[in-house]
CSV table of C-alpha atoms in Angstrom, one decimal:
chain,number,residue,atom,x,y,z
A,629,MET,CA,-24.3,13.7,7.9
A,630,GLU,CA,-21.7,11.1,7.2
A,631,ARG,CA,-18.1,11.8,8.4
A,632,ARG,CA,-15.4,9.9,6.6
A,633,CYS,CA,-11.7,10.0,7.0
A,634,THR,CA,-9.8,12.6,5.1
A,635,SER,CA,-7.5,11.8,2.1
A,636,MET,CA,-9.4,8.7,1.1
A,637,GLU,CA,-7.7,8.1,-2.2
A,638,TYR,CA,-4.8,6.0,-1.1
A,639,SER,CA,-3.5,4.1,1.8
A,640,LEU,CA,-1.4,6.6,3.8
A,641,MET,CA,1.2,4.1,4.9
A,642,LYS,CA,4.1,3.6,2.6
A,643,ASP,CA,4.8,-0.1,1.7
A,644,LYS,CA,8.1,-0.3,3.5
A,645,ILE,CA,6.8,1.3,6.7
A,646,VAL,CA,3.9,-1.2,6.8
A,647,LYS,CA,6.3,-4.1,6.3
A,648,LYS,CA,8.6,-2.9,9.1
A,649,LEU,CA,5.5,-2.5,11.3
A,650,PHE,CA,4.3,-6.1,10.8
A,651,THR,CA,7.8,-7.6,11.3
A,652,ASN,CA,8.7,-5.5,14.4
A,653,GLN,CA,9.8,-8.0,17.0
A,654,ASN,CA,7.6,-6.4,19.7
A,655,ILE,CA,4.6,-4.5,18.7
A,656,GLY,CA,4.6,-6.0,15.2
A,657,LYS,CA,4.0,-9.5,16.5
A,658,ARG,CA,1.1,-8.3,18.7
A,659,TYR,CA,-0.5,-6.3,15.9
A,660,SER,CA,-0.1,-9.2,13.4
A,661,ALA,CA,-1.5,-11.6,16.0
A,662,ALA,CA,-4.6,-9.4,16.5
A,663,ILE,CA,-5.2,-9.2,12.7
A,664,ILE,CA,-4.7,-12.9,12.2
A,665,ALA,CA,-7.0,-13.8,15.1
A,666,SER,CA,-9.7,-11.4,13.8
A,667,VAL,CA,-9.5,-12.8,10.3
A,668,LEU,CA,-9.5,-16.5,11.3
A,669,GLY,CA,-11.9,-16.1,14.3
A,670,LEU,CA,-9.4,-17.3,16.9
A,671,ASP,CA,-8.5,-16.1,20.4
A,672,GLU,CA,-6.1,-13.1,20.1
A,673,LEU,CA,-4.0,-14.0,23.2
A,674,ASP,CA,-3.7,-17.6,22.1
A,675,VAL,CA,-2.5,-16.6,18.6
A,676,TYR,CA,0.0,-14.2,20.1
A,677,ASN,CA,1.4,-16.7,22.5
A,678,ASN,CA,1.9,-19.3,19.8
A,679,LEU,CA,3.0,-17.1,16.9
A,680,GLU,CA,6.5,-17.3,15.5
A,681,PHE,CA,8.2,-15.1,12.9
A,682,ALA,CA,9.4,-16.9,9.8
A,683,HIS,CA,12.0,-15.7,7.2
A,684,THR,CA,10.3,-13.6,4.6
A,685,ASN,CA,12.7,-14.7,1.7
A,686,ILE,CA,10.9,-17.7,0.4
A,687,GLY,CA,12.7,-18.3,-2.9
A,688,THR,CA,14.8,-21.4,-3.1
A,689,ASN,CA,15.8,-20.8,-6.7
A,690,ALA,CA,18.5,-18.1,-7.2
A,691,ASN,CA,16.8,-17.0,-10.4
A,692,TYR,CA,13.4,-16.4,-8.7
A,693,VAL,CA,12.7,-12.7,-8.6
A,694,ASP,CA,10.4,-10.9,-6.1
A,695,SER,CA,10.9,-13.7,-3.5
A,696,GLU,CA,10.7,-11.4,-0.5
A,697,ALA,CA,7.3,-11.6,1.1
A,698,ASP,CA,6.0,-8.9,3.5
A,699,ALA,CA,5.5,-10.9,6.7
A,700,ILE,CA,5.4,-14.6,7.3
A,701,PHE,CA,4.4,-16.3,10.6
A,702,LEU,CA,4.1,-19.8,11.9
A,703,HIS,CA,1.2,-20.8,14.1
A,704,GLY,CA,0.7,-24.5,15.0
A,705,LYS,CA,-0.1,-26.3,11.7
A,706,LYS,CA,-0.4,-23.0,9.8
A,707,ILE,CA,1.9,-20.8,7.8
A,708,ILE,CA,0.5,-17.4,7.5
A,709,ASN,CA,1.6,-14.9,4.9
A,710,ILE,CA,0.4,-11.2,5.3
A,711,GLU,CA,0.8,-9.2,2.1
A,712,PHE,CA,0.2,-5.4,1.8
A,713,ASN,CA,-1.0,-4.7,-1.8
A,714,ARG,CA,-1.1,-1.1,-2.8
A,715,PHE,CA,-2.1,-1.5,-6.5
A,716,TYR,CA,-4.3,-4.0,-8.3
A,717,GLY,CA,-2.5,-5.6,-11.1
A,718,GLU,CA,-2.0,-9.0,-12.8
A,719,LYS,CA,1.7,-9.0,-12.0
A,720,SER,CA,1.2,-8.5,-8.3
A,721,ASN,CA,-1.6,-11.0,-8.3
A,722,ILE,CA,0.6,-13.7,-9.8
A,723,LYS,CA,3.4,-12.8,-7.4
A,724,ASN,CA,1.1,-13.4,-4.5
A,725,GLU,CA,0.1,-16.7,-6.0
A,726,THR,CA,3.8,-17.8,-6.3
A,727,TYR,CA,4.3,-17.0,-2.6
A,728,ILE,CA,1.6,-19.6,-1.8
A,729,VAL,CA,3.2,-22.2,-4.1
A,730,HIS,CA,6.6,-21.7,-2.7
A,731,LEU,CA,5.4,-21.8,0.9
A,732,TYR,CA,3.7,-25.1,0.1
A,733,LEU,CA,6.6,-26.7,-1.8
A,734,ASN,CA,9.3,-25.5,0.6
A,735,GLN,CA,7.9,-27.9,3.2
A,736,LEU,CA,8.6,-31.0,1.0
A,737,HIS,CA,12.0,-32.4,1.4
A,738,THR,CA,11.3,-36.1,2.0
A,739,SER,CA,8.3,-38.4,1.2
A,740,ASN,CA,7.2,-38.3,4.8
A,741,ASP,CA,6.7,-34.5,4.6
A,742,TYR,CA,3.5,-35.0,2.6
A,743,LEU,CA,1.8,-36.2,5.7
A,744,ASN,CA,2.9,-33.3,7.8
A,745,LEU,CA,2.1,-30.3,5.6
A,746,LYS,CA,1.2,-27.1,7.3
A,747,ASN,CA,-1.8,-25.2,5.9
A,748,ILE,CA,-1.0,-22.1,3.9
A,749,ILE,CA,-3.1,-19.0,4.8
A,750,GLN,CA,-2.5,-15.8,2.9
A,751,ILE,CA,-4.0,-12.6,4.2
A,752,ASN,CA,-4.0,-9.8,1.6
A,753,ILE,CA,-4.5,-6.3,2.9
A,754,ASP,CA,-5.6,-4.6,-0.3
A,755,ASN,CA,-5.7,-0.9,-1.0
A,756,TYR,CA,-8.7,-1.6,-3.3
A,757,ASP,CA,-11.8,-3.9,-3.6
A,758,TYR,CA,-10.3,-7.1,-5.0
A,759,PHE,CA,-13.6,-8.6,-6.2
A,760,ASP,CA,-15.4,-5.2,-6.5
A,761,LYS,CA,-18.4,-6.5,-4.5
A,762,LYS,CA,-18.1,-3.9,-1.6
A,763,GLN,CA,-17.4,-6.5,1.1
A,764,PHE,CA,-14.9,-5.8,3.8
A,765,LEU,CA,-13.5,-9.3,4.0
A,766,TYR,CA,-13.3,-12.0,1.3
A,767,HIS,CA,-12.4,-15.6,1.9
A,768,SER,CA,-11.4,-18.1,-0.9
A,769,ALA,CA,-10.7,-21.8,-0.6
A,770,MET,CA,-10.5,-24.7,-3.1
A,771,MET,CA,-14.0,-26.1,-3.6
A,772,GLU,CA,-16.2,-28.0,-6.1
A,773,THR,CA,-17.7,-25.3,-8.2
A,774,ASN,CA,-21.3,-26.7,-8.6
A,775,LEU,CA,-21.8,-28.1,-5.2
A,776,HIS,CA,-19.7,-25.5,-3.3
A,777,LEU,CA,-18.2,-28.2,-1.2
A,778,LEU,CA,-14.7,-27.7,0.1
A,779,ASP,CA,-12.2,-29.9,-1.7
A,780,ARG,CA,-8.8,-29.4,0.0
A,781,GLN,CA,-8.3,-27.0,2.9
A,782,HIS,CA,-4.5,-26.7,2.8
A,783,ILE,CA,-4.7,-23.3,1.1
A,784,GLU,CA,-6.9,-20.4,2.1
A,785,ILE,CA,-6.8,-16.8,0.9
A,786,TYR,CA,-8.3,-13.8,2.6
A,787,HIS,CA,-8.7,-10.2,1.1
A,788,ILE,CA,-9.1,-7.3,3.5
A,789,ASN,CA,-10.7,-4.4,1.5
A,790,LEU,CA,-9.3,-1.1,2.6
A,791,GLN,CA,-11.4,0.7,0.0
A,792,PHE,CA,-14.4,-0.4,2.1
A,793,LEU,CA,-13.1,1.5,5.1
A,794,ARG,CA,-12.5,4.7,3.1
A,795,GLU,CA,-16.1,4.8,2.1
A,796,LEU,CA,-17.4,3.9,5.6
A,797,ASP,CA,-19.0,6.5,7.8
A,798,TYR,CA,-16.7,7.1,10.8
A,799,ASN,CA,-19.6,7.1,13.2
A,800,LYS,CA,-20.7,3.7,12.0
A,801,LEU,CA,-17.1,2.4,12.5
A,802,ILE,CA,-17.2,3.5,16.1
A,803,GLU,CA,-20.7,2.1,16.7
A,804,ASP,CA,-20.1,-1.3,15.1
A,805,GLU,CA,-16.9,-1.9,17.1
A,806,PHE,CA,-15.8,-4.5,14.6
A,807,ARG,CA,-12.3,-5.4,15.7
A,808,LEU,CA,-10.7,-6.1,12.3
A,809,GLU,CA,-12.1,-2.8,10.9
A,810,GLU,CA,-10.6,-0.9,13.8
A,811,LEU,CA,-7.2,-2.7,13.6
A,812,VAL,CA,-6.6,-1.7,9.9
A,813,TYR,CA,-8.3,1.7,9.9
A,814,ILE,CA,-4.9,3.3,10.8
A,815,LEU,CA,-3.8,2.2,7.3
A,816,VAL,CA,-6.3,4.4,5.5
A,817,CYS,CA,-6.8,7.4,7.9
A,818,GLU,CA,-4.5,10.3,8.5
A,819,ASP,CA,-6.8,12.3,10.8
A,820,LYS,CA,-4.9,12.0,14.1
A,821,GLU,CA,-8.0,13.3,16.1
A,822,LYS,CA,-10.2,10.5,14.7
A,823,LEU,CA,-7.5,7.9,15.4
A,824,THR,CA,-6.9,9.2,18.9
A,825,TYR,CA,-10.6,9.0,19.7
A,826,LEU,CA,-11.0,5.5,18.0
A,827,TYR,CA,-8.0,4.1,20.0
A,828,GLU,CA,-8.4,5.9,23.3
A,829,LYS,CA,-9.3,2.6,25.1
A,830,ASP,CA,-7.1,0.4,22.9
A,831,GLU,CA,-3.6,0.1,24.3
A,832,LEU,CA,-2.4,-2.1,21.5
A,833,MET,CA,-3.5,0.4,18.7
A,834,ARG,CA,-2.1,3.4,20.6
A,835,GLN,CA,1.3,1.6,20.6
A,836,VAL,CA,0.9,0.6,17.0
A,837,SER,CA,0.3,4.3,16.1
A,838,GLU,CA,3.4,5.4,18.0
A,839,GLU,CA,5.5,2.6,16.5
A,840,ALA,CA,4.4,3.5,13.0
A,841,ARG,CA,5.4,7.2,13.6
A,842,GLN,CA,8.7,6.1,15.0
A,843,ILE,CA,9.5,3.8,12.1
A,844,ALA,CA,8.7,6.6,9.7
A,845,GLU,CA,11.0,9.0,11.7
A,846,ASP,CA,13.8,6.4,11.7
A,847,MET,CA,13.4,6.1,7.9
A,848,LYS,CA,13.4,9.9,7.7
A,849,GLU,CA,9.9,10.0,6.1
A,850,TRP,CA,6.6,10.3,7.9
A,851,ALA,CA,3.7,7.8,7.6
A,852,TYR,CA,1.3,10.7,7.4
A,853,TYR,CA,2.4,13.0,4.6
A,854,ASN,CA,1.2,15.4,1.9
A,855,PRO,CA,-1.7,14.0,-0.1
A,856,GLU,CA,-0.7,15.9,-3.2
A,857,GLU,CA,2.8,14.2,-3.0
A,858,ILE,CA,1.4,10.8,-2.6
A,859,ARG,CA,-0.9,11.3,-5.6
A,860,ARG,CA,2.1,12.2,-7.7
A,861,GLN,CA,4.1,9.3,-6.4
A,862,ASP,CA,1.3,6.8,-6.8
A,863,MET,CA,0.6,7.9,-10.4
A,864,GLU,CA,4.2,7.4,-11.3
A,865,ILE,CA,4.2,3.9,-9.8
A,866,ALA,CA,0.9,3.1,-11.4
A,867,ILE,CA,1.9,4.2,-14.8
A,868,LYS,CA,5.2,2.4,-14.6
A,869,ARG,CA,3.4,-0.8,-13.6
A,870,ALA,CA,0.9,-0.5,-16.3
A,871,LYS,CA,3.7,-0.1,-18.8
A,872,GLU,CA,5.5,-3.2,-17.5
A,873,GLU,CA,2.3,-5.3,-17.6
A,874,SER,CA,1.5,-4.1,-21.1
A,875,LEU,CA,5.0,-5.0,-22.3
A,876,GLU,CA,4.7,-8.5,-20.9
A,877,LYS,CA,1.4,-9.0,-22.8
A,878,GLY,CA,2.8,-7.5,-26.0
A,879,ARG,CA,0.3,-4.7,-26.0
A,880,LEU,CA,2.1,-1.6,-24.8
A,881,GLN,CA,-0.1,1.4,-25.5
A,882,GLY,CA,2.5,4.1,-25.1
A,883,ILE,CA,1.8,5.6,-21.7
A,884,ALA,CA,3.8,8.9,-21.9
A,885,GLU,CA,6.0,9.6,-18.9
A,886,GLY,CA,5.8,13.3,-19.5
A,887,LYS,CA,2.1,13.3,-18.5
A,888,LEU,CA,3.3,13.2,-14.9
A,889,GLN,CA,4.8,16.7,-15.1
A,890,GLY,CA,1.5,18.2,-14.1
A,891,ILE,CA,-1.5,16.0,-13.5
A,892,GLY,CA,-3.8,18.8,-14.7
A,893,GLU,CA,-2.1,19.2,-18.0
A,894,ASN,CA,-3.9,16.4,-19.7
A,895,LYS,CA,-7.0,15.5,-17.8
A,896,LEU,CA,-8.4,13.0,-20.2
A,897,ALA,CA,-5.1,11.0,-20.5
A,898,THR,CA,-4.8,10.9,-16.7
A,899,ALA,CA,-8.3,9.7,-16.3
A,900,LYS,CA,-7.9,7.0,-19.0
A,901,GLU,CA,-4.8,5.7,-17.3
A,902,MET,CA,-6.6,5.6,-13.9
A,903,LEU,CA,-9.6,3.8,-15.5
A,904,HIS,CA,-7.2,1.3,-16.9
A,905,LEU,CA,-5.9,0.6,-13.4
A,906,ASN,CA,-9.5,0.2,-12.0
A,907,ILE,CA,-9.1,3.2,-9.7
A,908,ASP,CA,-12.5,4.3,-8.2
A,909,ASP,CA,-14.4,7.3,-9.7
A,910,ASP,CA,-14.0,9.6,-6.6
A,911,THR,CA,-10.2,9.3,-6.9
A,912,ILE,CA,-10.2,9.9,-10.6
A,913,LEU,CA,-12.4,13.0,-10.3
A,914,LYS,CA,-10.1,14.4,-7.6
A,915,VAL,CA,-6.9,13.7,-9.4
A,916,SER,CA,-7.8,14.5,-13.0
A,917,LYS,CA,-10.2,17.4,-12.1
A,918,LEU,CA,-12.8,16.1,-14.6
A,919,THR,CA,-16.5,16.6,-14.0
A,920,GLN,CA,-18.7,13.6,-13.4
A,921,GLU,CA,-20.3,14.1,-16.8
A,922,GLU,CA,-16.9,14.1,-18.6
A,923,LEU,CA,-15.9,10.9,-16.8
A,924,ASP,CA,-19.1,9.2,-17.7
A,925,SER,CA,-18.6,10.2,-21.3
A,926,LEU,CA,-15.0,8.9,-21.2
A,927,LYS,CA,-16.2,5.5,-19.9
A,928,LYS,CA,-18.7,5.2,-22.8
A,929,ASP,CA,-15.9,5.9,-25.3
């Protein structure tokens, strides 16, 4: 029988806790170095020894909004931006793209700088399946579309799919011993017993677990908290973002704020909103309390 981690609907770490974890001067650098090394196929110790923190405010224009990235590092000829993306949305996708552009352009001050450009690598830790192809790690680079030959290699984008881990059998996770999966599993699992067993021989991840709890305590909110509360908060954020994006495109469809008073009060409306946000079926069924037959019928409509 498959055993998956409890509370699979959402990443259990709040955004600001994750950001503080990655930018922590001690354990954050070690944790980020481990993730970067696993994604890029580099030696973990070498990455750590040559990794430097960079300022996360990348906007040079005073009118540029959302210019604060999550975590930026320098490693040799590379600038590495780690972004934690909780919701899929056009606005957040464009924002991540602007980070890449700014990190690229910020290097150019004189004509000689063109010859010394650092490569931009963006690692997105997504709370969803970005390409919806059920892969754990996606890699994008600029290439010729017909021949699939790399064109320029100055910009690379990776997507880590946390949804993949939610649906992964815990026993398979332990058996595979895939380093990157184990490193980010803490971002989707609240079962302390499972995490303790998974990290019993991993000194780094034991320290990461403790640091995450300490950050949450310092901020007077726990990293591991009530699933019902996170559902309510995430629905509020999701509906707000859906409204903003609809307004920008000129097609606001009137998402009623009062629907959040009780998620069960209007099951169909809740399910429609979540379908619009590309949230997976299991989560929709748990939050809206619809049956599978009702959800399938709603999809056809």
